[in-house]
Amino acid sequence: MKRQGTLLTTLGVIIAGIVVWNLSKMPGNTQTVVVYVSEDQVFSEPILKDFERETGIKVRAVYDTEEAKGTGAMNRLLAEKNNPQSDVYWANEPIRAEVLKQRGISASYVSPNAAGIPDVFKDPEGYWTGFSARARILVVNESVAEKPQSIHAYTNARWKERAVVANPLFGTTTTQMAALFTLWGDDRAKAFLEKMKENGTKISTDNGESTDLVASGEFDFSLVDSDDGVNRIRQGKPIVMVYPDQGEGGIGCLIVPNAVVLIKGAPHPSNARKLMDYLLSKETEQKLAFADCAQIPLHAGVETPSEVKDIDQIKAMEIDYAAVARKLLEIQPFLKSWVGY
Amino acid sequence: MGRRVTLAAVVVFLMAIGLLPLVVMFAKSIVVDGQASLAAYRGLLTSGREWVLIRHSLALSLSTALLATVVGLPLGIVLAKTDLPFRRLFTALFTIPLLVPPYITAISWFNLLGRQGALSKVLGSAAAQATSDWLFGLPGCVLVLFSTFLPVVMLLTMTYLKTVNARLEEAGKLAGGWLRVLKGITIPLILPGILMAAMLVFLLTLGEFGVPAFLRYDVFAVESFTQFSAFYNFGAATAAAVPLVAITFLVLVAERLFLRDKSYRLRLAPGGAPSATIALGASRNWIVALVGLLCFVLVVAPLLVLFSHSLSLAAYKEAVSRAGDSLLRSIAYAAIGASALTVLGFFTGYLIHTRAFRFWRAVDTLTIFLFTLSGTVVGIGLISLWNHPSTNFIYGTPTIIILGYLARYTALTSRITVSALAQIPPSMEEAAQAAGAGWLRRMGLIVAPLAKRGLVAGWLIGYIFCLRDVGITMLVYPPGRDTLPVRIFTLMANGSTELIAALCVIMVVATLLPLGLGLFFIRS
């Protein structure tokens, strides 16, 4: 009986200690910044921890899950439009940042650290600013003798039933499709997608799975993000990366930068600006370049790892991200029917 | 007076935290721009995808319930009524998958059967491709959820066997062997309990989000989450949740209609006659081998593979540095949730046990209904109700998570309290009442202390279910206040296998350690 009492008391003290610890960690209002993050937690969290260490400002974050495909945090922002909890949104691509602007959820802020970033990767009114980008590249199995050089390979009979693409309802593949619709117009883009289907293109769950399917030789190539390619190359997988449509008259390669957004009615606006300045610095771009995500810096003069090209060596697709954002919402029904939802 | 007011307050509280969010959620889904609209529901009926989801959800739930019942019933009988060696060890091992979050079991199986899983090193890449394809789909989901919910049928079978009057079996044995007794007397007597267990497995599978999401099998619980999180389509998310709610409701109504008058309430066998033990005789060895093999395949092998993937000091170091705070938060939320659940469950259980109100059965049904509902649905309901500047003290703090736990898991502590109270002679409370003790005093000094073991068991079960929750927490956790299960989910995107495995092992330990200590307390 005595033993029982000791055991119960010990358990009670431990649990009470943990509860008290939790209560003591409830952040105050002044030295806090709340950020919703769509970039993978495994890459974004170390950056936010560095910010905490260097500034003493406590970061409270909400991260996306794989299932929400990079849009869960954004949708939480939409749900909280009249009751904002977040100060900053770190989007893993600029289209959702544009949607937030169009829905009146973001506020304008032009960071002094954004001066070195090319204008094409920034909202002209300062509602979002791009940094550290991924490129939409083709991963091709090493054993394929003649490597495809264009996304038109998807409709080429030479690669019938040999190509795979991630589900275009989610993530950067949606952005890619919306960019094509903006660039080519609806009719041509729809015809392209129909031809892709006729040519036996397989739909995978995500870019990671597409890359693995190419690496295992089940398919010859796939359009994925550069970080997926670099990641598998570093694992020794037999793939090569091709920047598509780089030749004369080619549409270029879609560049997908991260985007940082100030939220309208942010509870901690001053700290929010400090965090945005930090994310847009050259130092953060360098860290993200040498992390496993191998993202491409947008500031000139930031060192890049050997597996990826410098931004000025890539022929980028010339698009208006605001137009792509509008198109993205418009083509959802078509994409759903194309996928079979 | 105190009794009725307290119990009425409990009912009102239950409705406010459980039913009201669902009603608000439904109301919001039928109002578009201030006008009544059934557009989201029209889509539900006209889209071919909805029928696919219904087919998938029913196929998964029915297969899992059927398999768990077919295996769980004989397993429960063998573990409860025979002289099989290592019965306690087997019971404990088979129970583990119920205690750990189901998606951890899914990750374990993925580490075993995935394209780069442990088996690929033995069988080669072609076979691994086949096992991976098999895992990612209906068969894989059934396998994982079968091993998760098998203990529900097994444990309920073992419990209900204790309610069978041994004298009836003895009498039956005069006319035939044990097989005939089991077939003709024991199983028919516990059949209502078995049906209830099968129904529970069916409904828990129907509401399960983590496993089908991880294994990429489209069911309503995943669709509802995706519609809300990926498309931010509140109407469609609610519409996708409606079939779940409707099926859950219909199954519970059926249970009430068919089992209401059956003697399925838990009461130990009268007369104190100990249940007779079946001597397995010559079959003992091969039955122990069979049970051992099942235990190894369903429980030991996946956990061993998970553990082996985590065998790296660096992975544990990273896991602690990345998720140490989340672990402590999980424990704190689970402890607070379990304590609140124990109190709420005690009063709800008392209400049901004493049939304090005419509508006691409706209260029981409400708690079971909320328990079997998908966590995603409960989460969306909570957001609908509490996401408002005036209620930020709830929405912006961990209180929202605790409310979610209370809404969803009260059935557990309530049912355990009902069982505990059934063992206490009413004369105890009556004697205190005759001596002039008020109701709250009787509860605090007589009933609760007598039901102490049941309350401790209820706290432990409540703690485990709060700790492993992911469906509700993922949708509503305040910024910077995530739990370990949520963190495992968010780190899965590009996190290393070793890190995820290490986090899962930490989660398993955090679940099983307090349980082991609690059981030690109950036993001693």
XYZ file of N, CA and C in Angstrom, chain A residues 164-268:
315
model
N 5.718 9.684 -66.260
C 4.861 9.790 -65.075
C 4.858 11.250 -64.618
N 3.714 11.680 -64.056
C 3.629 13.048 -63.535
C 2.865 12.995 -62.208
N 3.223 13.896 -61.277
C 2.523 13.921 -59.988
C 1.103 14.443 -60.179
N 0.229 14.075 -59.253
C -1.172 14.513 -59.306
C -1.255 16.034 -59.461
N -1.834 16.514 -60.575
C -1.824 17.967 -60.812
C -2.809 18.742 -59.943
N -3.511 18.034 -59.050
C -4.420 18.770 -58.157
C -3.669 19.370 -56.970
N -2.425 18.940 -56.791
C -1.708 19.365 -55.590
C -0.327 19.920 -55.921
N 0.156 20.779 -55.029
C 1.553 21.211 -55.020
C 2.006 21.928 -56.282
N 3.301 21.778 -56.566
C 3.900 22.539 -57.662
C 3.429 22.051 -59.030
N 2.897 20.823 -59.110
C 2.385 20.360 -60.410
C 1.140 21.169 -60.800
N 0.336 21.563 -59.795
C -0.810 22.446 -60.091
C -0.284 23.760 -60.666
N 0.748 24.302 -60.029
C 1.330 25.569 -60.486
C 1.822 25.428 -61.930
N 2.480 24.292 -62.201
C 2.997 24.048 -63.557
C 1.851 24.076 -64.574
N 0.767 23.382 -64.235
C -0.366 23.326 -65.175
C -0.968 24.720 -65.375
N -1.139 25.445 -64.263
C -1.720 26.790 -64.366
C -0.796 27.692 -65.189
N 0.516 27.516 -65.042
C 1.470 28.323 -65.815
C 1.318 28.030 -67.302
N 1.144 26.751 -67.653
C 0.973 26.384 -69.062
C -0.323 26.970 -69.631
N -1.390 26.934 -68.828
C -2.667 27.510 -69.273
C -2.510 29.019 -69.514
N -1.736 29.670 -68.650
C -1.538 31.117 -68.795
C -0.711 31.426 -70.046
N 0.316 30.600 -70.234
C 1.260 30.840 -71.329
C 0.650 30.506 -72.700
N -0.054 29.387 -72.779
C -0.542 28.878 -74.069
C -1.997 29.235 -74.371
N -2.753 29.572 -73.333
C -4.205 29.717 -73.507
C -4.883 28.382 -73.203
N -6.181 28.451 -72.903
C -6.899 27.263 -72.421
C -6.926 26.123 -73.451
N -7.235 26.459 -74.702
C -7.437 25.395 -75.692
C -6.171 24.567 -75.895
N -5.062 25.288 -76.069
C -3.811 24.562 -76.330
C -3.390 23.748 -75.100
N -3.572 24.341 -73.927
C -3.157 23.633 -72.706
C -4.018 22.382 -72.475
N -5.341 22.535 -72.721
C -6.221 21.364 -72.544
C -5.865 20.268 -73.546
N -5.576 20.677 -74.783
C -5.206 19.688 -75.801
C -3.919 18.967 -75.388
N -2.978 19.750 -74.821
C -1.715 19.151 -74.375
C -1.978 18.095 -73.301
N -2.831 18.446 -72.333
C -3.128 17.501 -71.243
C -3.854 16.264 -71.756
N -4.777 16.460 -72.707
C -5.482 15.309 -73.266
C -4.502 14.389 -73.992
N -3.560 15.009 -74.723
C -2.558 14.192 -75.439
C -1.672 13.437 -74.453
N -1.358 14.109 -73.338
C -0.565 13.428 -72.302
C -1.264 12.150 -71.858
N -2.571 12.296 -71.670
C -3.359 11.149 -71.207
C -3.377 10.047 -72.274
N -3.613 10.479 -73.531
C -3.651 9.494 -74.636
C -2.320 8.776 -74.770
N -1.254 9.478 -74.422
C 0.081 8.883 -74.553
C 0.426 7.980 -73.365
N -0.557 7.752 -72.497
C -0.373 6.795 -71.403
C 0.437 7.323 -70.233
N 0.365 8.646 -69.990
C 1.095 9.201 -68.847
C 0.455 8.708 -67.549
N 1.286 8.223 -66.671
C 0.786 7.712 -65.382
C 0.772 8.854 -64.356
N -0.236 8.841 -63.470
C -0.300 9.878 -62.427
C 0.157 9.274 -61.102
N 1.144 9.901 -60.488
C 1.620 9.411 -59.184
C 1.077 10.308 -58.079
N 1.353 9.906 -56.839
C 0.842 10.668 -55.702
C 1.533 12.014 -55.562
N 2.851 12.014 -55.688
C 3.584 13.275 -55.516
C 4.903 13.225 -56.276
N 5.626 14.336 -56.256
C 6.883 14.422 -57.004
C 7.925 13.414 -56.498
N 7.928 13.188 -55.188
C 8.873 12.235 -54.612
C 8.650 10.840 -55.188
N 7.381 10.450 -55.252
C 7.077 9.117 -55.792
C 7.441 9.057 -57.275
N 7.155 10.134 -58.019
C 7.515 10.169 -59.448
C 9.014 9.930 -59.618
N 9.802 10.630 -58.799
C 11.268 10.515 -58.904
C 11.715 9.083 -58.602
N 11.090 8.487 -57.578
C 11.453 7.100 -57.237
C 11.089 6.144 -58.368
N 9.937 6.391 -59.007
C 9.511 5.508 -60.097
C 10.480 5.610 -61.284
N 11.006 6.799 -61.523
C 11.992 6.966 -62.598
C 13.314 6.304 -62.186
N 13.705 6.519 -60.938
C 14.973 5.936 -60.456
C 14.947 4.412 -60.525
N 13.766 3.818 -60.241
C 13.687 2.352 -60.257
C 13.527 1.817 -61.678
N 13.424 2.686 -62.664
C 13.348 2.261 -64.059
C 11.950 1.939 -64.540
N 10.952 2.139 -63.683
C 9.590 1.845 -64.134
C 9.116 2.834 -65.176
N 9.632 4.037 -65.105
C 9.337 5.050 -66.121
C 10.640 5.712 -66.542
N 10.622 6.322 -67.752
C 11.851 6.930 -68.259
C 12.088 8.316 -67.677
N 10.999 9.098 -67.535
C 11.208 10.465 -67.035
C 9.970 10.996 -66.333
N 10.184 12.087 -65.610
C 9.069 12.773 -64.959
C 9.426 14.233 -64.706
N 8.398 15.058 -64.720
C 8.572 16.482 -64.410
C 8.402 16.639 -62.895
N 9.475 17.033 -62.218
C 9.423 17.148 -60.750
C 10.136 18.430 -60.315
N 10.272 18.609 -59.005
C 11.006 19.769 -58.490
C 12.494 19.431 -58.404
N 13.335 20.468 -58.541
C 14.787 20.218 -58.517
C 15.232 19.587 -57.203
N 14.548 19.912 -56.077
C 14.998 19.324 -54.801
C 14.765 17.820 -54.766
N 13.706 17.346 -55.446
C 13.484 15.891 -55.506
C 14.632 15.221 -56.251
N 15.031 15.856 -57.371
C 16.125 15.303 -58.163
C 17.431 15.288 -57.390
N 17.784 16.416 -56.771
C 19.056 16.514 -56.033
C 19.090 15.490 -54.905
N 17.952 15.419 -54.206
C 17.842 14.488 -53.079
C 18.175 13.057 -53.504
N 17.581 12.600 -54.619
C 17.814 11.215 -55.070
C 19.227 11.046 -55.639
N 19.745 12.076 -56.296
C 21.121 11.978 -56.816
C 22.095 11.812 -55.648
N 21.844 12.576 -54.565
C 22.711 12.451 -53.380
C 22.600 11.083 -52.736
N 21.448 10.427 -52.956
C 21.285 9.053 -52.427
C 21.914 8.025 -53.369
N 22.499 8.480 -54.479
C 23.147 7.580 -55.428
C 22.190 6.929 -56.412
N 20.991 7.469 -56.549
C 20.004 6.876 -57.473
C 20.398 7.188 -58.924
N 20.123 6.263 -59.861
C 20.579 6.432 -61.253
C 19.689 7.374 -62.068
N 19.702 8.643 -61.747
C 18.914 9.618 -62.511
C 19.782 10.821 -62.873
N 19.357 11.522 -63.914
C 20.003 12.803 -64.222
C 18.922 13.878 -64.298
N 19.341 15.118 -64.102
C 18.383 16.233 -64.140
C 18.537 16.994 -65.453
N 17.397 17.261 -66.106
C 17.416 18.032 -67.354
C 16.555 19.274 -67.151
N 17.154 20.447 -67.406
C 16.352 21.693 -67.352
C 15.620 21.788 -68.690
N 14.279 21.696 -68.702
C 13.571 21.550 -69.982
C 13.418 22.866 -70.753
N 13.239 22.712 -72.062
C 12.865 23.810 -72.966
C 13.818 25.002 -72.871
N 15.108 24.694 -72.877
C 16.117 25.751 -72.735
C 16.592 26.298 -74.082
N 16.244 25.604 -75.175
C 16.764 25.997 -76.491
C 16.079 27.227 -77.055
N 16.524 27.578 -78.250
C 15.955 28.710 -78.986
C 14.446 28.507 -79.135
N 13.653 29.475 -78.749
C 12.193 29.379 -78.902
C 11.525 28.532 -77.825
N 12.302 27.958 -76.938
C 11.725 27.116 -75.877
C 11.016 27.967 -74.823
N 10.025 27.374 -74.146
C 9.249 28.168 -73.171
C 10.017 28.374 -71.865
N 11.110 27.665 -71.700
C 11.905 27.819 -70.479
C 11.402 26.926 -69.354
N 12.130 27.030 -68.271
C 11.876 26.149 -67.127
C 11.134 26.958 -66.052
N 10.078 26.372 -65.488
C 9.308 27.106 -64.474
C 10.110 27.205 -63.171
N 10.262 28.415 -62.676
C 10.965 28.633 -61.405
C 9.912 28.872 -60.324
N 10.034 28.126 -59.239
C 9.045 28.226 -58.160
C 9.744 28.685 -56.879
N 9.746 29.993 -56.622
C 10.403 30.449 -55.401
C 9.524 30.223 -54.168
N 10.128 30.185 -52.986
C 9.352 30.326 -51.748
C 8.809 31.750 -51.745
N 7.798 32.006 -50.947
C 7.290 33.379 -50.860
C 6.955 33.676 -49.410
N 7.269 34.880 -48.990
C 6.945 35.253 -47.619
C 5.929 36.390 -47.645
N 4.958 36.281 -46.736
C 3.788 37.158 -46.774
C 3.528 37.714 -45.376
N 3.238 39.017 -45.310
C 2.800 39.615 -44.042
C 1.269 39.513 -43.977
N 0.755 39.072 -42.841
C -0.699 38.884 -42.729
C -1.366 40.167 -42.241
N -2.487 40.505 -42.904
C -3.226 41.715 -42.502
C -3.797 41.508 -41.093
N -3.586 42.489 -40.240
C -4.082 42.367 -38.862
C -3.212 41.463 -38.017
N -1.926 41.305 -38.453
C -1.000 40.422 -37.716
C -0.913 40.870 -36.256
N -1.008 39.909 -35.328
C -0.947 40.284 -33.909
C 0.407 40.885 -33.491
N 1.493 40.525 -34.198
C 2.831 41.026 -33.816
C 3.525 41.585 -35.062
